[in-house]
Short mmCIF file of C-alpha atoms and ligand atoms in Angstrom, two decimals:
data_model
loop_
_atom_site.label_atom_id
_atom_site.label_comp_id
_atom_site.label_asym_id
_atom_site.label_seq_id
_atom_site.Cartn_x
_atom_site.Cartn_y
_atom_site.Cartn_z
CA MET W 1 -23.13 10.94 29.12
CA ARG W 2 -22.53 8.80 25.53
CA ASP W 3 -23.11 5.52 25.70
CA PRO W 4 -20.65 2.76 25.96
CA VAL W 5 -18.15 1.75 23.26
CA VAL W 6 -18.01 -2.03 22.69
CA ILE W 7 -15.49 -3.70 21.96
CA ALA W 8 -15.19 -6.91 21.01
CA GLY W 9 -11.98 -8.87 22.46
CA ALA W 10 -10.06 -9.26 25.12
CA GLY W 11 -6.84 -9.90 24.04
CA VAL W 12 -3.89 -6.80 24.53
CA ILE W 13 -5.54 -5.04 21.32
CA GLY W 14 -8.77 -4.81 22.78
CA LEU W 15 -8.66 -4.34 26.23
CA ALA W 16 -5.73 -1.37 25.73
CA LEU W 17 -7.84 0.37 23.35
CA ALA W 18 -10.32 0.01 26.32
CA PHE W 19 -8.18 1.60 29.03
CA GLU W 20 -6.88 4.29 26.64
CA LEU W 21 -10.87 5.18 25.68
CA GLN W 22 -11.78 5.34 29.45
CA GLU W 23 -8.60 7.51 30.22
CA ARG W 24 -10.62 9.86 27.40
CA GLY W 25 -13.51 9.56 29.87
CA GLU W 26 -15.53 6.66 27.59
CA ARG W 27 -17.49 4.12 28.91
CA VAL W 28 -16.42 0.62 27.64
CA LYS W 29 -18.67 -3.02 27.11
CA ILE W 30 -15.94 -6.01 26.01
CA LEU W 31 -17.19 -9.10 24.96
CA MET W 32 -15.24 -11.48 26.11
CA PRO W 33 -16.04 -15.33 25.00
CA GLU W 34 -15.80 -18.68 26.97
CA ASP W 35 -12.88 -20.20 25.32
CA GLU W 36 -9.71 -18.22 24.79
CA ALA W 37 -7.72 -21.29 23.13
CA GLY W 38 -5.80 -19.89 20.81
CA THR W 39 -5.60 -16.54 21.99
CA ALA W 40 -2.24 -14.89 20.91
CA THR W 41 -1.88 -12.71 24.19
CA LEU W 42 -1.61 -15.73 26.27
CA THR W 43 1.22 -16.92 24.02
CA ALA W 44 3.08 -13.54 22.59
CA ALA W 45 6.91 -13.75 24.04
CA GLY W 46 6.26 -9.67 25.01
CA MET W 47 9.31 -8.56 22.97
CA LEU W 48 9.08 -4.93 22.20
CA ALA W 49 11.10 -5.31 19.24
CA PRO W 50 10.44 -2.50 16.84
CA VAL W 51 14.77 -2.34 15.57
CA SER W 52 14.39 -6.64 15.54
CA GLU W 53 11.49 -6.49 13.86
CA ALA W 54 12.06 -3.74 11.41
CA ASP W 55 11.07 -5.44 8.20
CA VAL W 56 12.28 -4.89 4.98
CA GLU W 57 9.28 -5.44 3.73
CA HIS W 58 6.53 -3.70 5.70
CA THR W 59 8.76 -0.31 6.47
CA ASP W 60 5.33 1.28 7.00
CA LEU W 61 4.78 -0.40 10.41
CA VAL W 62 8.37 1.32 11.99
CA PRO W 63 7.80 4.66 12.44
CA LEU W 64 4.16 3.49 14.28
CA ALA W 65 6.36 0.55 16.35
CA LEU W 66 9.01 3.40 17.57
CA ASP W 67 5.96 5.37 18.61
CA SER W 68 4.52 2.67 20.48
CA LEU W 69 7.87 1.74 22.36
CA ALA W 70 8.28 4.93 23.32
CA ARG W 71 4.95 5.55 24.69
CA TYR W 72 5.41 1.78 26.68
CA PRO W 73 6.91 3.25 30.07
CA ASN W 74 4.02 6.21 30.32
CA PHE W 75 1.40 3.30 29.42
CA ILE W 76 3.02 0.68 32.06
CA ASP W 77 2.86 3.14 34.86
CA ARG W 78 -0.21 4.40 34.42
CA VAL W 79 -1.80 0.59 33.83
CA GLN W 80 0.17 -0.41 36.67
CA ALA W 81 -1.09 2.48 38.83
CA ALA W 82 -4.29 1.69 38.31
CA ALA W 83 -4.46 -2.16 38.60
CA GLY W 84 -2.17 -2.03 41.60
CA ARG W 85 -0.17 -4.95 39.73
CA HIS W 86 3.51 -5.52 38.08
CA CYS W 87 3.79 -6.55 34.54
CA ASP W 88 7.26 -7.02 34.57
CA TYR W 89 8.09 -4.45 31.54
CA ARG W 90 12.16 -4.65 31.15
CA THR W 91 14.82 -2.77 29.75
CA GLU W 92 18.21 -4.82 29.33
CA GLY W 93 17.88 -5.31 25.60
CA THR W 94 18.33 -7.70 22.48
CA LEU W 95 21.48 -9.49 22.14
CA TRP W 96 21.69 -11.30 18.74
CA VAL W 97 23.65 -14.05 18.50
CA ALA W 98 25.43 -15.71 15.56
CA LEU W 99 26.78 -19.70 16.13
CA HIS W 100 28.13 -20.51 12.85
CA ARG W 101 28.88 -19.07 9.34
CA ASP W 102 25.75 -18.73 8.14
CA HIS W 103 24.13 -16.96 10.75
CA ARG W 104 27.31 -14.76 10.32
CA ALA W 105 25.66 -14.01 7.33
CA GLU W 106 22.32 -13.03 7.93
CA LEU W 107 22.74 -11.09 10.44
CA GLU W 108 24.85 -8.90 8.82
CA HIS W 109 22.08 -8.87 6.26
CA LEU W 110 19.84 -7.78 9.43
CA LEU W 111 21.85 -5.22 10.56
CA ALA W 112 22.79 -3.59 7.27
CA PHE W 113 18.34 -2.81 6.64
CA MET W 114 18.81 -1.50 10.23
CA ASN W 115 21.64 0.59 9.75
CA HIS W 116 20.29 1.77 6.32
CA ARG W 117 17.07 2.54 8.10
CA GLY W 118 18.73 4.77 11.37
CA LEU W 119 18.27 1.94 13.61
CA SER W 120 20.69 1.91 16.40
CA ALA W 121 22.50 -1.93 16.82
CA GLU W 122 26.33 -2.23 18.72
CA ARG W 123 28.39 -4.74 16.87
CA LEU W 124 29.57 -7.42 19.65
CA ASP W 125 32.38 -10.16 19.39
CA ALA W 126 31.93 -13.67 20.95
CA ARG W 127 33.84 -12.38 24.04
CA SER W 128 32.07 -9.44 24.49
CA LEU W 129 28.65 -11.32 24.19
CA ARG W 130 29.63 -13.86 26.66
CA ARG W 131 30.85 -11.47 28.99
CA LEU W 132 27.05 -9.86 28.97
CA GLU W 133 25.57 -13.59 28.76
CA PRO W 134 28.07 -16.40 30.22
CA GLY W 135 25.23 -19.13 29.46
CA LEU W 136 25.87 -18.36 25.81
CA SER W 137 27.03 -21.26 23.97
CA PRO W 138 31.35 -22.00 23.59
CA ARG W 139 29.96 -21.79 19.49
CA THR W 140 29.05 -18.36 19.42
CA VAL W 141 30.85 -16.69 17.12
CA GLY W 142 29.71 -12.73 17.55
CA GLY W 143 26.58 -11.07 16.87
CA TYR W 144 25.60 -7.80 18.31
CA ARG W 145 23.45 -6.21 21.26
CA ILE W 146 20.37 -3.37 20.66
CA SER W 147 19.56 -1.90 23.77
CA ALA W 148 16.68 -0.17 22.57
CA ASP W 149 14.69 -3.48 22.06
CA HIS W 150 13.07 -4.20 25.53
CA GLN W 151 10.07 -6.48 27.11
CA VAL W 152 6.98 -6.98 29.03
CA ASP W 153 5.18 -9.89 30.09
CA PRO W 154 1.73 -10.19 28.24
CA ARG W 155 0.15 -12.34 30.22
CA ALA W 156 0.61 -10.39 33.51
CA LEU W 157 -0.15 -6.65 31.11
CA ARG W 158 -3.61 -8.26 30.16
CA LEU W 159 -4.48 -9.43 33.53
CA ALA W 160 -3.34 -5.76 34.97
CA LEU W 161 -5.62 -4.15 32.10
CA LEU W 162 -8.31 -6.51 33.16
CA GLU W 163 -8.24 -5.45 36.60
CA ALA W 164 -7.78 -1.55 36.52
CA LEU W 165 -10.86 -1.66 33.54
CA THR W 166 -13.17 -2.90 35.84
CA LEU W 167 -12.24 -1.41 38.87
CA ARG W 168 -12.94 1.93 36.96
CA GLY W 169 -16.41 0.59 35.90
CA ALA W 170 -16.30 -1.68 32.60
CA GLU W 171 -18.29 -3.76 31.52
CA LEU W 172 -17.62 -7.36 30.90
CA GLU W 173 -19.65 -8.91 29.19
CA SER W 174 -18.51 -12.60 29.42
CA SER W 175 -19.38 -15.96 27.78
CA CYS W 176 -20.00 -13.56 24.64
CA ARG W 177 -19.05 -13.24 20.98
CA ALA W 178 -19.39 -10.80 18.43
CA VAL W 179 -21.45 -13.00 15.39
CA GLY W 180 -22.94 -9.49 13.38
CA LEU W 181 -23.72 -5.71 12.85
CA GLU W 182 -26.89 -4.15 12.97
CA CYS W 183 -26.89 -0.73 10.51
CA ARG W 184 -29.37 1.14 9.11
CA GLY W 185 -28.59 3.68 6.23
CA GLY W 186 -24.80 2.81 6.65
CA VAL W 187 -25.24 3.97 10.27
CA LEU W 188 -24.55 1.65 13.32
CA THR W 189 -27.14 0.41 15.09
CA GLY W 190 -26.11 -2.70 17.17
CA ILE W 191 -24.49 -5.83 17.89
CA LYS W 192 -25.39 -9.16 17.16
CA VAL W 193 -23.84 -11.04 19.56
CA ALA W 194 -24.57 -15.22 20.74
CA TYR W 195 -23.90 -16.25 24.33
CA GLY W 196 -23.47 -19.66 23.70
CA ASP W 197 -26.63 -21.27 22.01
CA ARG W 198 -28.71 -17.86 22.66
CA GLN W 199 -28.40 -15.38 20.30
CA ALA W 200 -29.37 -11.28 21.12
CA VAL W 201 -28.32 -7.67 20.07
CA LEU W 202 -26.62 -5.07 21.82
CA PRO W 203 -28.03 -1.82 21.09
CA CYS W 204 -25.24 0.44 20.25
CA THR W 205 -23.39 3.73 18.06
CA ARG W 206 -19.90 2.70 18.61
CA ALA W 207 -18.21 -0.75 18.39
CA VAL W 208 -14.84 -2.02 17.52
CA LEU W 209 -13.78 -5.43 16.34
CA ALA W 210 -10.37 -6.21 18.28
CA ASN W 211 -10.69 -9.92 18.09
CA GLY W 212 -7.45 -10.74 16.69
CA ALA W 213 -6.86 -14.01 14.13
CA TRP W 214 -10.58 -14.51 14.79
CA LEU W 215 -11.81 -10.86 12.63
CA GLY W 216 -14.11 -11.30 10.39
CA HIS W 217 -14.48 -14.59 10.73
CA ASP W 218 -18.00 -16.41 11.17
CA PHE W 219 -19.20 -13.23 11.01
CA ASP W 220 -22.69 -11.53 9.64
CA GLY W 221 -21.60 -7.96 8.20
CA ALA W 222 -19.92 -6.45 5.16
CA LEU W 223 -16.73 -5.47 6.36
CA PRO W 224 -13.41 -4.40 4.81
CA ASP W 225 -11.87 -7.73 2.78
CA CYS W 226 -9.00 -7.89 4.50
CA GLY W 227 -8.47 -11.25 4.78
CA VAL W 228 -7.27 -11.82 8.31
CA ARG W 229 -6.16 -15.05 8.95
CA PRO W 230 -4.59 -17.11 11.94
CA VAL W 231 -0.78 -17.55 11.59
CA ARG W 232 0.25 -20.65 14.56
CA GLY W 233 2.77 -19.77 16.73
CA GLN W 234 4.27 -22.53 18.90
CA VAL W 235 5.83 -21.44 22.21
CA LEU W 236 7.47 -23.12 25.27
CA ARG W 237 7.69 -22.38 28.95
CA LEU W 238 10.51 -23.68 30.70
CA THR W 239 11.52 -23.39 34.58
CA GLY W 240 14.30 -23.65 37.30
CA PRO W 241 17.41 -21.43 37.47
CA VAL W 242 17.82 -18.58 36.07
CA LEU W 243 19.86 -18.59 33.12
CA LEU W 244 19.95 -14.96 31.30
CA GLN W 245 18.89 -11.30 31.52
CA HIS W 246 19.12 -10.72 28.40
CA VAL W 247 16.13 -11.66 25.40
CA ILE W 248 18.61 -13.49 23.12
CA ARG W 249 17.72 -14.29 19.12
CA THR W 250 19.90 -16.01 17.21
CA PRO W 251 18.05 -17.05 13.50
CA ASP W 252 16.87 -20.04 14.77
CA VAL W 253 14.92 -19.16 18.17
CA TYR W 254 14.15 -16.34 20.73
CA LEU W 255 14.69 -17.19 24.29
CA VAL W 256 13.13 -14.86 26.52
CA PRO W 257 13.77 -14.80 30.32
CA ARG W 258 11.28 -13.28 32.80
CA ALA W 259 11.77 -12.13 36.49
CA ASP W 260 9.48 -15.61 37.89
CA GLY W 261 12.87 -17.58 36.46
CA ARG W 262 10.28 -19.01 33.82
CA LEU W 263 12.01 -18.90 30.21
CA VAL W 264 10.44 -18.42 26.75
CA VAL W 265 11.49 -20.66 23.88
CA GLY W 266 9.29 -19.50 20.73
CA ALA W 267 8.27 -19.86 17.80
CA SER W 268 7.03 -21.74 15.38
CA SER W 269 5.53 -19.79 12.51
CA GLU W 270 2.95 -22.57 10.89
CA GLU W 271 -0.04 -21.51 7.97
CA ARG W 272 -2.25 -24.52 9.80
CA GLY W 273 -5.93 -22.50 9.95
CA PHE W 274 -7.02 -22.71 13.46
CA ASP W 275 -5.30 -25.49 14.21
CA GLY W 276 -4.51 -25.52 17.69
CA ARG W 277 -2.51 -28.82 18.12
CA ASN W 278 1.17 -28.78 19.13
CA SER W 279 3.67 -31.09 17.29
CA ALA W 280 6.61 -32.92 18.24
CA GLY W 281 8.30 -30.90 15.43
CA ALA W 282 8.24 -27.65 16.31
CA THR W 283 8.84 -28.37 20.10
CA HIS W 284 12.13 -30.73 18.98
CA ASP W 285 13.56 -28.08 16.42
CA LEU W 286 12.27 -25.14 19.45
CA LEU W 287 14.09 -27.08 22.00
CA ARG W 288 17.16 -28.17 19.70
CA HIS W 289 18.12 -24.22 18.69
CA ALA W 290 18.00 -23.32 22.25
CA ILE W 291 20.20 -25.76 23.85
CA ALA W 292 22.70 -25.16 20.88
CA ALA W 293 22.78 -20.93 21.80
CA VAL W 294 22.61 -21.94 25.59
CA PRO W 295 23.27 -25.26 26.77
CA GLU W 296 22.02 -25.34 30.04
CA ILE W 297 18.84 -24.95 28.88
CA ALA W 298 18.84 -29.07 28.50
CA GLU W 299 18.28 -28.44 32.28
CA LEU W 300 15.32 -27.47 32.58
CA GLU W 301 12.10 -28.40 33.32
CA ILE W 302 9.18 -27.64 30.93
CA GLU W 303 6.31 -26.56 32.23
CA GLU W 304 4.23 -25.89 29.46
CA ILE W 305 3.62 -25.85 25.67
CA SER W 306 1.28 -23.49 23.80
CA VAL W 307 -0.29 -22.65 20.48
CA GLY W 308 -1.37 -18.81 19.41
CA PHE W 309 -2.80 -17.67 16.75
CA ARG W 310 -0.87 -14.29 15.36
CA PRO W 311 -3.87 -12.16 13.46
CA ALA W 312 -2.40 -11.49 10.08
CA THR W 313 -4.05 -9.18 7.39
CA ARG W 314 -3.87 -9.91 3.64
CA ASP W 315 -1.17 -7.06 3.53
CA HIS W 316 0.62 -8.17 6.70
CA LEU W 317 0.11 -4.15 8.32
CA PRO W 318 -2.66 -3.61 10.83
CA VAL W 319 -6.18 -2.59 10.02
CA ILE W 320 -7.04 0.75 12.61
CA GLY W 321 -9.48 2.90 12.16
CA ALA W 322 -12.88 3.59 10.80
CA THR W 323 -14.99 1.45 8.25
CA ALA W 324 -17.65 2.45 5.75
CA VAL W 325 -20.24 1.67 8.35
CA SER W 326 -20.21 4.64 10.14
CA GLY W 327 -19.68 4.43 14.05
CA LEU W 328 -17.86 0.76 13.09
CA PHE W 329 -14.26 0.62 13.32
CA LEU W 330 -11.48 -2.47 13.27
CA CYS W 331 -8.56 -2.70 15.57
CA GLY W 332 -6.15 -5.90 14.45
CA GLY W 333 -3.98 -7.77 11.78
CA HIS W 334 -0.95 -6.82 14.32
CA PHE W 335 0.57 -10.39 13.23
CA ARG W 336 3.81 -10.27 14.85
CA ASN W 337 4.02 -7.60 17.01
CA GLY W 338 0.61 -7.10 18.68
CA VAL W 339 1.87 -6.82 21.95
CA LEU W 340 4.60 -3.98 20.79
CA LEU W 341 1.97 -2.29 19.28
CA ALA W 342 -0.72 -2.45 21.51
CA PRO W 343 0.13 1.24 23.40
CA ALA W 344 0.61 3.35 20.13
CA SER W 345 -2.87 1.38 18.56
CA ALA W 346 -4.29 2.28 21.72
CA ALA W 347 -4.59 5.51 22.12
CA LEU W 348 -4.37 6.85 18.19
CA LEU W 349 -7.69 4.82 17.69
CA ALA W 350 -9.28 5.93 20.96
CA GLU W 351 -8.39 9.62 20.09
CA THR W 352 -10.66 8.77 16.78
CA ILE W 353 -13.27 7.58 18.42
CA HIS W 354 -13.47 10.22 21.48
CA ARG W 355 -12.68 13.06 19.35
CA GLU W 356 -14.07 11.86 16.19
CA TRP W 357 -10.93 12.80 14.08
CA ALA W 358 -8.07 10.82 12.72
CA ASP W 359 -4.70 10.82 13.18
CA ALA W 360 -2.50 10.83 10.47
CA ALA W 361 0.02 8.67 11.53
CA LEU W 362 -2.79 5.78 11.11
CA ALA W 363 -3.16 6.96 7.52
CA PRO W 364 -1.52 3.13 6.31
CA PHE W 365 -3.40 1.44 8.47
CA SER W 366 -6.94 2.76 7.39
CA PRO W 367 -9.42 -0.84 7.44
CA ARG W 368 -10.37 1.12 3.83
CA ARG W 369 -7.66 0.65 1.84
CA PHE W 370 -9.02 -2.92 1.38
CA GLU W 371 -12.11 -3.12 -0.84
CA VAL W 372 -15.47 -2.10 1.18
CA GLN W 373 -18.29 -3.77 0.56
CA PRO W 374 -22.06 -1.58 1.19
CA CYS W 375 -24.38 -2.50 4.80
CA PRO W 376 -27.33 -3.80 3.95
CA ASN W 377 -30.36 -1.57 5.12
CA ARG W 378 -32.07 -3.83 8.63
CA ASN W 379 -35.44 -2.39 9.37
C1 LIG Q 1 4.29 -17.63 19.54
C2 LIG Q 1 3.56 -15.60 18.80
C3 LIG Q 1 4.22 -15.18 19.58
C4 LIG Q 1 4.55 -13.84 19.60
N1 LIG Q 1 5.63 -12.57 20.02
C5 LIG Q 1 4.84 -11.15 19.94
C6 LIG Q 1 6.42 -10.87 20.73
O1 LIG Q 1 7.37 -10.86 21.31
N2 LIG Q 1 6.06 -9.63 20.57
C7 LIG Q 1 4.88 -8.74 20.08
O2 LIG Q 1 4.57 -8.00 20.50
N3 LIG Q 1 3.68 -9.68 19.61
C8 LIG Q 1 3.92 -11.26 19.99
N4 LIG Q 1 2.96 -12.06 19.21
C9 LIG Q 1 1.35 -11.08 18.17
C10 LIG Q 1 1.08 -11.14 19.49
O3 LIG Q 1 0.40 -12.40 20.57
C11 LIG Q 1 -0.41 -10.69 18.79
O4 LIG Q 1 -0.61 -9.83 17.97
C12 LIG Q 1 -1.36 -9.85 19.61
O5 LIG Q 1 -1.33 -10.49 20.77
C13 LIG Q 1 -2.60 -9.55 19.26
O6 LIG Q 1 -3.69 -8.96 20.27
P1 LIG Q 1 -5.02 -9.36 20.11
O7 LIG Q 1 -5.97 -8.83 20.98
O8 LIG Q 1 -5.52 -8.99 18.85
O9 LIG Q 1 -5.49 -10.79 19.56
P2 LIG Q 1 -5.93 -11.99 20.88
O10 LIG Q 1 -4.34 -11.49 21.91
O11 LIG Q 1 -5.68 -13.54 19.78
O12 LIG Q 1 -6.73 -11.91 21.20
C14 LIG Q 1 -8.22 -11.63 20.83
C15 LIG Q 1 -9.28 -11.92 21.59
O13 LIG Q 1 -11.16 -11.85 20.81
C16 LIG Q 1 -10.89 -13.44 21.15
N5 LIG Q 1 -12.36 -13.50 20.10
C17 LIG Q 1 -12.27 -14.20 19.21
N6 LIG Q 1 -13.77 -14.12 18.53
C18 LIG Q 1 -14.19 -13.02 18.89
C19 LIG Q 1 -15.56 -13.05 18.84
N7 LIG Q 1 -16.26 -13.05 17.64
N8 LIG Q 1 -16.21 -11.60 19.79
C20 LIG Q 1 -15.31 -11.69 20.85
N9 LIG Q 1 -13.89 -11.95 21.11
C21 LIG Q 1 -13.59 -12.65 20.12
C22 LIG Q 1 -10.55 -14.30 21.60
O14 LIG Q 1 -11.60 -15.14 22.29
C23 LIG Q 1 -9.37 -13.49 22.10
O15 LIG Q 1 -9.38 -13.96 22.99
C24 LIG Q 1 2.92 -13.39 18.87
C25 LIG Q 1 2.19 -13.92 18.80
C26 LIG Q 1 2.65 -15.68 19.45
C27 LIG Q 1 1.12 -16.64 18.93
#
């Protein structure tokens, strides 16, 4: 039997990959730091929105996003069956709502782009929208429904993945960070790790860096120069009576209802490095826009205000695949859509690692599109 694949990072990307590797008969060892502050998966709203998130500047992402959404029902079935837990996967769809003329103009622009890409959205007038969601503001002037956009609870999904992996014998190295590479002649021989102040080397022939916004930070070893950086997102979690069934989006805010009655309100998008503080301004803006869309939100209780770091590469596309160091792979930079992209990223990279053959679907996301520096020989 081959040695385990070492995976640094236990967000949705690392854990989904570990799960798909196990599904292919591989053993996995997952490195998890003690401090999980800023983990994007724990903050994310969980919108699975290839249509709403279709981006004029990053059209390469649309096929991967649609592929990943199509994989979701089967992925969730397998994870839930293996873990014996639910992930709150829901298919009610998204309602995009305009509250005034400027909103309407912005939504028309988005709609034109979606139509151009062959993505489907159904235009709705204010009355139809309020029939679907009676809590919407009387100031609603129109919008559209995107039935293809779904959602999942990322925290529930992460717990289910951890449970499934553990039950199937994954090795979890807790309080452990990847801090560097050991290689010889361009071939991976180990991952340097730190348990607090104590350093060690985990010998391995295959490893994946899937540590989100931290990919390449404080790391000793030549990696593709993908420049991963954190893009801070602030999010509120509110509780109280269930007000909504659909995900509601305006150009200013999104509202994601959970089965347990919680409502996720998001999100800011800020270039502040790894500053994990919440700001009064972002909280104020989120609440103002949320209450403008659904006035009864003013009566809900604030349960949590949190911060997560979206992992963004230089070109805002993910890095998924092999590096110049034989045996070393990257799976990161999923930016605003990592929850959506997890099933496809995981399955395609698991195939690449297991079969030693890369799927053409991953070509646009190869880490090797960035400058590659040679790996130093260490003896
Ligand atoms: C506010 C917000 C809202 C979002 N909403 C959505 C959404 O609705 N839909 C969607 O699809 N996506 C959404 N995203 C994006 C999504 O959350 C991310 O793309 C995704 O979670 C990235 O997953 P990841 O596993 O790569 O990173 P993370 O979830 O950040 O996990 C990385 C893990 O690696 C660990 N780590 C760090 N350094 C090391 C190290 N040296 N060694 C080992 N482990 C390490 C960290 O502790 C962390 O636990 C949102 C993100 C934010 C911040």
